[in-house]
């Protein structure tokens, strides 16, 4: 029987060889798996076992962990930015100043005076006025007041002018207090008195207690300034002109700024009526 069996195997092999097919070589390990009934292409991890019913969130995290982390980061960042913009505390009024006065130690005093002529425009029950000051002194003022402990030079003065001009052009100020020595240089950037009248300013060019420029009010001759000289300090040692920045206000509502201007004008002209 064995011989027949072996003979049969030999014949089978001969048939295969005669048909031009190579005998299939099988390793011992593969043969053992085949005899045990395990196919070579069986998957170690069956998908039906990996994705089980009720384990959606576990599988979601396993497969998309980094996408979830990155998305969550940007969502949180967007929420923080939105909250910052929504709850940002804006002042009721911002005024730019450029001139010979170093008002860094006078800001609170000046704010307390000017705040009397404004309302709580944003409704938060607190009047908030911000004055952003730029120190600049021409040659005459340098001789009169000094160079600011060596901080003012020709280069620094030019940088101050450039910075102030950028603040005007980039819409940082609606209102400015500008030294008269610089007024002519920036005059075209300011609204005329007639333009302010059209916006609702109560300007009367004949009021004796006010001195006007074509594009602003000479601030240091006003009653407001004179009665609070000690609080304004050397801001008033030179003529300072209150002006509206033309590039920044066209097409915008200026109810707050005009109200502020009218309050000052009403106070200054109350004895002229």
PDB file of C-alpha atoms in Angstrom:
ATOM      1  CA  UNK A   1       0.000   0.000   0.000  1.00  0.00           C
ATOM      2  CA  UNK A   2       2.790   2.306   0.880  1.00  0.00           C
ATOM      3  CA  UNK A   3       4.540   1.651  -2.328  1.00  0.00           C
ATOM      4  CA  UNK A   4       1.340   2.351  -4.264  1.00  0.00           C
ATOM      5  CA  UNK A   5       0.833   5.453  -2.237  1.00  0.00           C
ATOM      6  CA  UNK A   6       4.331   6.645  -2.901  1.00  0.00           C
ATOM      7  CA  UNK A   7       4.001   5.608  -6.442  1.00  0.00           C
ATOM      8  CA  UNK A   8       0.835   7.597  -6.738  1.00  0.00           C
ATOM      9  CA  UNK A   9       2.647  10.626  -5.334  1.00  0.00           C
ATOM     10  CA  UNK A  10       5.433  10.117  -7.832  1.00  0.00           C
ATOM     11  CA  UNK A  11       2.915   9.823 -10.650  1.00  0.00           C
ATOM     12  CA  UNK A  12       1.108  12.959  -9.467  1.00  0.00           C
ATOM     13  CA  UNK A  13       4.376  14.800  -9.376  1.00  0.00           C
ATOM     14  CA  UNK A  14       5.220  13.502 -12.783  1.00  0.00           C
ATOM     15  CA  UNK A  15       1.853  14.666 -14.089  1.00  0.00           C
ATOM     16  CA  UNK A  16       2.378  18.116 -12.639  1.00  0.00           C
ATOM     17  CA  UNK A  17       5.858  18.248 -14.098  1.00  0.00           C
ATOM     18  CA  UNK A  18       4.626  17.094 -17.446  1.00  0.00           C
ATOM     19  CA  UNK A  19       1.934  19.801 -17.408  1.00  0.00           C
ATOM     20  CA  UNK A  20       4.644  22.400 -16.871  1.00  0.00           C
ATOM     21  CA  UNK A  21       3.693  23.494 -13.324  1.00  0.00           C
ATOM     22  CA  UNK A  22       6.181  23.758 -10.519  1.00  0.00           C
ATOM     23  CA  UNK A  23       5.403  21.896  -7.323  1.00  0.00           C
ATOM     24  CA  UNK A  24       4.153  24.259  -4.623  1.00  0.00           C
ATOM     25  CA  UNK A  25       6.685  24.594  -1.832  1.00  0.00           C
ATOM     26  CA  UNK A  26       5.224  24.941   1.636  1.00  0.00           C
ATOM     27  CA  UNK A  27       7.067  25.734   4.858  1.00  0.00           C
ATOM     28  CA  UNK A  28       6.569  23.661   7.948  1.00  0.00           C
ATOM     29  CA  UNK A  29       4.932  26.588   9.722  1.00  0.00           C
ATOM     30  CA  UNK A  30       2.508  27.194   6.874  1.00  0.00           C
ATOM     31  CA  UNK A  31       1.729  23.477   6.672  1.00  0.00           C
ATOM     32  CA  UNK A  32       1.067  23.379  10.388  1.00  0.00           C
ATOM     33  CA  UNK A  33      -1.331  26.361  10.159  1.00  0.00           C
ATOM     34  CA  UNK A  34      -3.114  24.740   7.185  1.00  0.00           C
ATOM     35  CA  UNK A  35      -3.559  21.460   9.021  1.00  0.00           C
ATOM     36  CA  UNK A  36      -4.949  23.370  12.004  1.00  0.00           C
ATOM     37  CA  UNK A  37      -7.519  25.013   9.731  1.00  0.00           C
ATOM     38  CA  UNK A  38      -6.052  28.552   9.842  1.00  0.00           C
ATOM     39  CA  UNK A  39      -5.866  30.354   6.504  1.00  0.00           C
ATOM     40  CA  UNK A  40      -2.752  32.370   5.684  1.00  0.00           C
ATOM     41  CA  UNK A  41      -4.735  35.484   4.790  1.00  0.00           C
ATOM     42  CA  UNK A  42      -6.677  35.544   8.087  1.00  0.00           C
ATOM     43  CA  UNK A  43      -6.563  38.989   9.720  1.00  0.00           C
ATOM     44  CA  UNK A  44      -5.056  39.220  13.168  1.00  0.00           C
ATOM     45  CA  UNK A  45      -7.444  42.062  14.072  1.00  0.00           C
ATOM     46  CA  UNK A  46     -10.939  41.419  12.873  1.00  0.00           C
ATOM     47  CA  UNK A  47     -12.727  44.695  12.052  1.00  0.00           C
ATOM     48  CA  UNK A  48     -15.945  43.345  13.481  1.00  0.00           C
ATOM     49  CA  UNK A  49     -14.138  42.869  16.781  1.00  0.00           C
ATOM     50  CA  UNK A  50     -12.321  46.224  16.635  1.00  0.00           C
ATOM     51  CA  UNK A  51     -15.422  48.326  15.963  1.00  0.00           C
ATOM     52  CA  UNK A  52     -17.887  47.003  18.481  1.00  0.00           C
ATOM     53  CA  UNK A  53     -21.378  48.254  19.061  1.00  0.00           C
ATOM     54  CA  UNK A  54     -21.408  50.998  21.700  1.00  0.00           C
ATOM     55  CA  UNK A  55     -17.701  51.866  21.336  1.00  0.00           C
ATOM     56  CA  UNK A  56     -18.121  54.696  18.788  1.00  0.00           C
ATOM     57  CA  UNK A  57     -16.373  57.379  20.855  1.00  0.00           C
ATOM     58  CA  UNK A  58     -13.473  55.091  21.741  1.00  0.00           C
ATOM     59  CA  UNK A  59     -12.918  54.212  18.102  1.00  0.00           C
ATOM     60  CA  UNK A  60     -13.341  57.864  17.048  1.00  0.00           C
ATOM     61  CA  UNK A  61     -10.598  58.966  19.441  1.00  0.00           C
ATOM     62  CA  UNK A  62      -8.367  56.050  18.380  1.00  0.00           C
ATOM     63  CA  UNK A  63      -8.654  56.798  14.676  1.00  0.00           C
ATOM     64  CA  UNK A  64      -8.853  60.619  14.683  1.00  0.00           C
ATOM     65  CA  UNK A  65      -6.979  61.645  17.831  1.00  0.00           C
ATOM     66  CA  UNK A  66      -4.700  64.286  16.268  1.00  0.00           C
ATOM     67  CA  UNK A  67      -7.432  65.790  14.120  1.00  0.00           C
ATOM     68  CA  UNK A  68      -9.579  66.183  17.250  1.00  0.00           C
ATOM     69  CA  UNK A  69      -6.719  67.751  19.247  1.00  0.00           C
ATOM     70  CA  UNK A  70      -5.827  70.263  16.513  1.00  0.00           C
ATOM     71  CA  UNK A  71      -9.475  71.176  15.898  1.00  0.00           C
ATOM     72  CA  UNK A  72     -10.097  71.659  19.627  1.00  0.00           C
ATOM     73  CA  UNK A  73      -7.052  73.964  19.859  1.00  0.00           C
ATOM     74  CA  UNK A  74      -8.313  76.262  17.101  1.00  0.00           C
ATOM     75  CA  UNK A  75     -11.882  76.250  18.476  1.00  0.00           C
ATOM     76  CA  UNK A  76     -10.650  77.305  21.933  1.00  0.00           C
ATOM     77  CA  UNK A  77      -8.437  79.987  20.356  1.00  0.00           C
ATOM     78  CA  UNK A  78     -11.404  81.345  18.385  1.00  0.00           C
ATOM     79  CA  UNK A  79     -13.567  81.450  21.536  1.00  0.00           C
ATOM     80  CA  UNK A  80     -10.881  83.362  23.468  1.00  0.00           C
ATOM     81  CA  UNK A  81     -10.476  85.867  20.622  1.00  0.00           C
ATOM     82  CA  UNK A  82     -14.245  86.369  20.347  1.00  0.00           C
ATOM     83  CA  UNK A  83     -14.562  86.961  24.103  1.00  0.00           C
ATOM     84  CA  UNK A  84     -11.681  89.436  23.986  1.00  0.00           C
ATOM     85  CA  UNK A  85     -13.368  91.444  21.243  1.00  0.00           C
ATOM     86  CA  UNK A  86     -16.828  91.293  22.819  1.00  0.00           C
ATOM     87  CA  UNK A  87     -15.765  92.253  26.338  1.00  0.00           C
ATOM     88  CA  UNK A  88     -12.974  94.660  25.371  1.00  0.00           C
ATOM     89  CA  UNK A  89     -13.243  97.800  27.474  1.00  0.00           C
ATOM     90  CA  UNK A  90     -13.088 100.758  25.093  1.00  0.00           C
ATOM     91  CA  UNK A  91     -12.714 104.320  26.452  1.00  0.00           C
ATOM     92  CA  UNK A  92     -15.542 106.779  25.881  1.00  0.00           C
ATOM     93  CA  UNK A  93     -13.187 109.196  24.164  1.00  0.00           C
ATOM     94  CA  UNK A  94      -9.566 109.106  22.953  1.00  0.00           C
ATOM     95  CA  UNK A  95      -7.579 112.271  22.281  1.00  0.00           C
ATOM     96  CA  UNK A  96      -4.114 112.552  20.778  1.00  0.00           C
ATOM     97  CA  UNK A  97      -1.701 115.248  21.953  1.00  0.00           C
ATOM     98  CA  UNK A  98       1.555 116.454  20.440  1.00  0.00           C
ATOM     99  CA  UNK A  99       3.503 119.389  21.809  1.00  0.00           C
ATOM    100  CA  UNK A 100       6.192 120.523  24.229  1.00  0.00           C
ATOM    101  CA  UNK A 101       4.454 119.286  27.380  1.00  0.00           C
ATOM    102  CA  UNK A 102       5.586 116.092  29.034  1.00  0.00           C
ATOM    103  CA  UNK A 103       2.192 115.228  30.477  1.00  0.00           C
ATOM    104  CA  UNK A 104       3.031 111.715  31.648  1.00  0.00           C
ATOM    105  CA  UNK A 105       2.589 112.845  35.262  1.00  0.00           C
ATOM    106  CA  UNK A 106      -0.418 115.054  34.472  1.00  0.00           C
ATOM    107  CA  UNK A 107      -2.705 112.613  32.672  1.00  0.00           C
ATOM    108  CA  UNK A 108      -4.970 111.898  35.634  1.00  0.00           C
ATOM    109  CA  UNK A 109      -5.362 115.602  36.405  1.00  0.00           C
ATOM    110  CA  UNK A 110      -6.086 116.486  32.786  1.00  0.00           C
ATOM    111  CA  UNK A 111      -8.522 113.576  32.479  1.00  0.00           C
ATOM    112  CA  UNK A 112     -10.385 114.719  35.583  1.00  0.00           C
ATOM    113  CA  UNK A 113     -10.870 118.195  34.062  1.00  0.00           C
ATOM    114  CA  UNK A 114     -11.854 117.139  30.532  1.00  0.00           C
ATOM    115  CA  UNK A 115     -14.112 114.346  31.767  1.00  0.00           C
ATOM    116  CA  UNK A 116     -16.435 117.019  33.152  1.00  0.00           C
ATOM    117  CA  UNK A 117     -17.313 117.962  29.578  1.00  0.00           C
ATOM    118  CA  UNK A 118     -18.187 114.495  28.330  1.00  0.00           C
ATOM    119  CA  UNK A 119     -20.890 111.960  29.032  1.00  0.00           C
ATOM    120  CA  UNK A 120     -20.759 108.230  29.708  1.00  0.00           C
ATOM    121  CA  UNK A 121     -21.132 107.376  26.032  1.00  0.00           C
ATOM    122  CA  UNK A 122     -20.853 103.597  26.241  1.00  0.00           C
ATOM    123  CA  UNK A 123     -23.311 103.262  29.127  1.00  0.00           C
ATOM    124  CA  UNK A 124     -20.982 101.460  31.558  1.00  0.00           C
ATOM    125  CA  UNK A 125     -21.544 104.135  34.246  1.00  0.00           C
ATOM    126  CA  UNK A 126     -17.918 105.240  34.063  1.00  0.00           C
ATOM    127  CA  UNK A 127     -16.476 108.159  32.104  1.00  0.00           C
ATOM    128  CA  UNK A 128     -13.245 107.085  30.486  1.00  0.00           C
ATOM    129  CA  UNK A 129     -11.045 109.549  28.628  1.00  0.00           C
ATOM    130  CA  UNK A 130      -7.653 108.540  27.258  1.00  0.00           C
ATOM    131  CA  UNK A 131      -4.979 111.033  26.201  1.00  0.00           C
ATOM    132  CA  UNK A 132      -2.123 109.607  24.138  1.00  0.00           C
ATOM    133  CA  UNK A 133       0.726 112.096  24.337  1.00  0.00           C
ATOM    134  CA  UNK A 134       3.632 112.601  21.947  1.00  0.00           C
ATOM    135  CA  UNK A 135       6.435 114.861  23.159  1.00  0.00           C
ATOM    136  CA  UNK A 136       7.857 117.237  20.550  1.00  0.00           C
ATOM    137  CA  UNK A 137       9.773 120.492  20.982  1.00  0.00           C
ATOM    138  CA  UNK A 138      10.983 122.813  18.279  1.00  0.00           C
ATOM    139  CA  UNK A 139      14.277 124.673  18.587  1.00  0.00           C
ATOM    140  CA  UNK A 140      12.743 127.606  20.452  1.00  0.00           C
ATOM    141  CA  UNK A 141      10.946 125.291  22.869  1.00  0.00           C
ATOM    142  CA  UNK A 142      14.110 123.262  23.437  1.00  0.00           C
ATOM    143  CA  UNK A 143      15.869 126.457  24.518  1.00  0.00           C
ATOM    144  CA  UNK A 144      12.911 127.361  26.753  1.00  0.00           C
ATOM    145  CA  UNK A 145      12.095 123.989  28.361  1.00  0.00           C
ATOM    146  CA  UNK A 146      15.202 121.901  27.779  1.00  0.00           C
ATOM    147  CA  UNK A 147      15.734 118.667  25.888  1.00  0.00           C
ATOM    148  CA  UNK A 148      13.752 116.395  28.177  1.00  0.00           C
ATOM    149  CA  UNK A 149      16.741 115.052  30.118  1.00  0.00           C
ATOM    150  CA  UNK A 150      18.581 114.384  26.875  1.00  0.00           C
ATOM    151  CA  UNK A 151      15.699 112.424  25.372  1.00  0.00           C
ATOM    152  CA  UNK A 152      14.913 114.956  22.653  1.00  0.00           C
ATOM    153  CA  UNK A 153      17.151 115.282  19.642  1.00  0.00           C
ATOM    154  CA  UNK A 154      16.499 116.168  16.028  1.00  0.00           C
ATOM    155  CA  UNK A 155      16.132 112.476  15.234  1.00  0.00           C
ATOM    156  CA  UNK A 156      13.730 111.837  18.110  1.00  0.00           C
ATOM    157  CA  UNK A 157      11.658 114.895  17.184  1.00  0.00           C
ATOM    158  CA  UNK A 158      11.356 113.678  13.589  1.00  0.00           C
ATOM    159  CA  UNK A 159      10.362 110.224  14.826  1.00  0.00           C
ATOM    160  CA  UNK A 160       7.708 111.812  17.058  1.00  0.00           C
ATOM    161  CA  UNK A 161       6.244 113.722  14.109  1.00  0.00           C
ATOM    162  CA  UNK A 162       6.217 110.614  11.946  1.00  0.00           C
ATOM    163  CA  UNK A 163       4.532 108.573  14.683  1.00  0.00           C
ATOM    164  CA  UNK A 164       1.883 111.230  15.279  1.00  0.00           C
ATOM    165  CA  UNK A 165       1.170 111.537  11.572  1.00  0.00           C
ATOM    166  CA  UNK A 166       0.751 107.753  11.333  1.00  0.00           C
ATOM    167  CA  UNK A 167      -1.706 107.869  14.238  1.00  0.00           C
ATOM    168  CA  UNK A 168      -3.783 110.398  12.312  1.00  0.00           C
ATOM    169  CA  UNK A 169      -3.627 108.552   9.019  1.00  0.00           C
ATOM    170  CA  UNK A 170      -4.275 105.105  10.524  1.00  0.00           C
ATOM    171  CA  UNK A 171      -7.480 106.178  12.231  1.00  0.00           C
ATOM    172  CA  UNK A 172      -6.243 106.170  15.833  1.00  0.00           C
ATOM    173  CA  UNK A 173      -7.601 109.615  16.708  1.00  0.00           C
ATOM    174  CA  UNK A 174     -10.757 111.573  16.007  1.00  0.00           C
ATOM    175  CA  UNK A 175      -9.705 114.504  18.176  1.00  0.00           C
ATOM    176  CA  UNK A 176      -6.232 115.932  18.663  1.00  0.00           C
ATOM    177  CA  UNK A 177      -4.651 118.695  20.701  1.00  0.00           C
ATOM    178  CA  UNK A 178      -1.747 119.960  18.613  1.00  0.00           C
ATOM    179  CA  UNK A 179       0.874 122.600  19.344  1.00  0.00           C
ATOM    180  CA  UNK A 180       0.409 125.715  17.194  1.00  0.00           C
ATOM    181  CA  UNK A 181       3.952 125.433  15.863  1.00  0.00           C
ATOM    182  CA  UNK A 182       2.945 122.139  14.197  1.00  0.00           C
ATOM    183  CA  UNK A 183      -0.563 123.154  13.181  1.00  0.00           C
ATOM    184  CA  UNK A 184       0.351 124.525   9.750  1.00  0.00           C
ATOM    185  CA  UNK A 185       2.198 121.328   8.883  1.00  0.00           C
ATOM    186  CA  UNK A 186      -0.895 119.177   9.425  1.00  0.00           C
ATOM    187  CA  UNK A 187      -3.617 121.735   8.687  1.00  0.00           C
ATOM    188  CA  UNK A 188      -4.986 119.865   5.676  1.00  0.00           C
ATOM    189  CA  UNK A 189      -5.592 116.814   7.877  1.00  0.00           C
ATOM    190  CA  UNK A 190      -8.147 118.711  10.004  1.00  0.00           C
ATOM    191  CA  UNK A 191     -11.797 119.614   9.439  1.00  0.00           C
ATOM    192  CA  UNK A 192     -12.678 123.238   8.820  1.00  0.00           C
ATOM    193  CA  UNK A 193     -14.999 125.035  11.213  1.00  0.00           C
ATOM    194  CA  UNK A 194     -17.719 125.051   8.562  1.00  0.00           C
ATOM    195  CA  UNK A 195     -17.425 121.286   8.229  1.00  0.00           C
ATOM    196  CA  UNK A 196     -17.741 120.950  11.997  1.00  0.00           C
ATOM    197  CA  UNK A 197     -20.832 123.149  11.936  1.00  0.00           C
ATOM    198  CA  UNK A 198     -22.392 120.844   9.368  1.00  0.00           C
ATOM    199  CA  UNK A 199     -21.747 117.943  11.746  1.00  0.00           C
ATOM    200  CA  UNK A 200     -23.551 119.739  14.576  1.00  0.00           C
ATOM    201  CA  UNK A 201     -20.855 121.778  16.314  1.00  0.00           C
ATOM    202  CA  UNK A 202     -22.189 124.944  17.980  1.00  0.00           C
ATOM    203  CA  UNK A 203     -19.411 127.149  16.676  1.00  0.00           C
ATOM    204  CA  UNK A 204     -19.876 130.896  16.543  1.00  0.00           C
ATOM    205  CA  UNK A 205     -16.807 132.553  15.061  1.00  0.00           C
ATOM    206  CA  UNK A 206     -17.789 135.875  16.699  1.00  0.00           C
ATOM    207  CA  UNK A 207     -17.794 134.592  20.302  1.00  0.00           C
ATOM    208  CA  UNK A 208     -15.316 136.921  22.078  1.00  0.00           C
ATOM    209  CA  UNK A 209     -14.025 134.359  24.582  1.00  0.00           C
ATOM    210  CA  UNK A 210     -12.922 131.942  21.867  1.00  0.00           C
ATOM    211  CA  UNK A 211     -10.033 132.228  19.453  1.00  0.00           C
ATOM    212  CA  UNK A 212     -10.402 130.155  16.321  1.00  0.00           C
ATOM    213  CA  UNK A 213      -8.175 128.851  13.637  1.00  0.00           C
ATOM    214  CA  UNK A 214      -9.707 127.935  10.324  1.00  0.00           C
ATOM    215  CA  UNK A 215      -9.529 124.280  11.341  1.00  0.00           C
ATOM    216  CA  UNK A 216      -9.622 124.274  15.134  1.00  0.00           C
ATOM    217  CA  UNK A 217     -10.068 126.069  18.442  1.00  0.00           C
ATOM    218  CA  UNK A 218      -7.080 127.631  20.195  1.00  0.00           C
ATOM    219  CA  UNK A 219      -7.356 125.628  23.343  1.00  0.00           C
ATOM    220  CA  UNK A 220      -5.037 127.409  25.778  1.00  0.00           C
ATOM    221  CA  UNK A 221      -7.062 130.611  25.600  1.00  0.00           C
ATOM    222  CA  UNK A 222     -10.266 128.921  26.675  1.00  0.00           C
ATOM    223  CA  UNK A 223     -11.826 129.294  30.067  1.00  0.00           C
ATOM    224  CA  UNK A 224     -11.550 125.545  30.633  1.00  0.00           C
ATOM    225  CA  UNK A 225      -7.794 125.680  30.315  1.00  0.00           C
ATOM    226  CA  UNK A 226      -7.245 128.931  32.161  1.00  0.00           C
ATOM    227  CA  UNK A 227      -9.242 127.862  35.204  1.00  0.00           C
ATOM    228  CA  UNK A 228      -7.306 124.597  35.441  1.00  0.00           C
ATOM    229  CA  UNK A 229      -3.843 125.829  34.578  1.00  0.00           C
ATOM    230  CA  UNK A 230      -2.118 123.997  37.427  1.00  0.00           C
ATOM    231  CA  UNK A 231      -3.576 120.695  36.261  1.00  0.00           C
ATOM    232  CA  UNK A 232      -2.603 121.201  32.622  1.00  0.00           C
ATOM    233  CA  UNK A 233       0.894 122.445  33.419  1.00  0.00           C
ATOM    234  CA  UNK A 234       3.207 123.301  30.546  1.00  0.00           C
ATOM    235  CA  UNK A 235       0.685 122.042  27.964  1.00  0.00           C
ATOM    236  CA  UNK A 236      -0.635 125.603  28.149  1.00  0.00           C
ATOM    237  CA  UNK A 237       2.694 127.418  27.941  1.00  0.00           C
ATOM    238  CA  UNK A 238       2.257 127.288  24.185  1.00  0.00           C
ATOM    239  CA  UNK A 239      -0.884 127.586  22.089  1.00  0.00           C
ATOM    240  CA  UNK A 240      -2.591 124.221  21.724  1.00  0.00           C
ATOM    241  CA  UNK A 241      -5.314 123.811  19.110  1.00  0.00           C
ATOM    242  CA  UNK A 242      -8.226 121.382  19.391  1.00  0.00           C
ATOM    243  CA  UNK A 243      -8.871 119.807  15.975  1.00  0.00           C
ATOM    244  CA  UNK A 244     -10.911 117.017  14.382  1.00  0.00           C
ATOM    245  CA  UNK A 245      -8.931 114.660  12.145  1.00  0.00           C
ATOM    246  CA  UNK A 246     -10.568 114.815   8.730  1.00  0.00           C
ATOM    247  CA  UNK A 247      -9.350 111.468   7.274  1.00  0.00           C
ATOM    248  CA  UNK A 248     -10.754 109.527  10.216  1.00  0.00           C
ATOM    249  CA  UNK A 249     -14.215 110.995  10.545  1.00  0.00           C
ATOM    250  CA  UNK A 250     -15.626 111.133   7.033  1.00  0.00           C
ATOM    251  CA  UNK A 251     -18.726 108.989   6.796  1.00  0.00           C
ATOM    252  CA  UNK A 252     -18.740 108.179  10.524  1.00  0.00           C
ATOM    253  CA  UNK A 253     -21.056 109.155  13.355  1.00  0.00           C
ATOM    254  CA  UNK A 254     -19.336 111.601  15.663  1.00  0.00           C
ATOM    255  CA  UNK A 255     -22.104 112.163  18.190  1.00  0.00           C
ATOM    256  CA  UNK A 256     -19.747 111.615  21.141  1.00  0.00           C
ATOM    257  CA  UNK A 257     -16.960 113.860  19.856  1.00  0.00           C
ATOM    258  CA  UNK A 258     -19.343 116.649  18.807  1.00  0.00           C
ATOM    259  CA  UNK A 259     -21.105 116.441  22.180  1.00  0.00           C
ATOM    260  CA  UNK A 260     -17.736 116.820  23.911  1.00  0.00           C
ATOM    261  CA  UNK A 261     -16.834 119.839  21.754  1.00  0.00           C
ATOM    262  CA  UNK A 262     -20.225 121.467  22.309  1.00  0.00           C
ATOM    263  CA  UNK A 263     -19.939 121.006  26.073  1.00  0.00           C
ATOM    264  CA  UNK A 264     -16.624 122.872  26.078  1.00  0.00           C
ATOM    265  CA  UNK A 265     -17.964 125.625  23.801  1.00  0.00           C
ATOM    266  CA  UNK A 266     -21.090 126.040  25.961  1.00  0.00           C
ATOM    267  CA  UNK A 267     -18.964 126.436  29.079  1.00  0.00           C
ATOM    268  CA  UNK A 268     -16.612 128.911  27.457  1.00  0.00           C
ATOM    269  CA  UNK A 269     -19.339 131.125  25.994  1.00  0.00           C
ATOM    270  CA  UNK A 270     -21.848 131.106  28.851  1.00  0.00           C
ATOM    271  CA  UNK A 271     -20.982 134.691  29.928  1.00  0.00           C
ATOM    272  CA  UNK A 272     -21.053 136.061  26.372  1.00  0.00           C
ATOM    273  CA  UNK A 273     -24.788 135.649  25.898  1.00  0.00           C
TER     274      UNK A 273
END
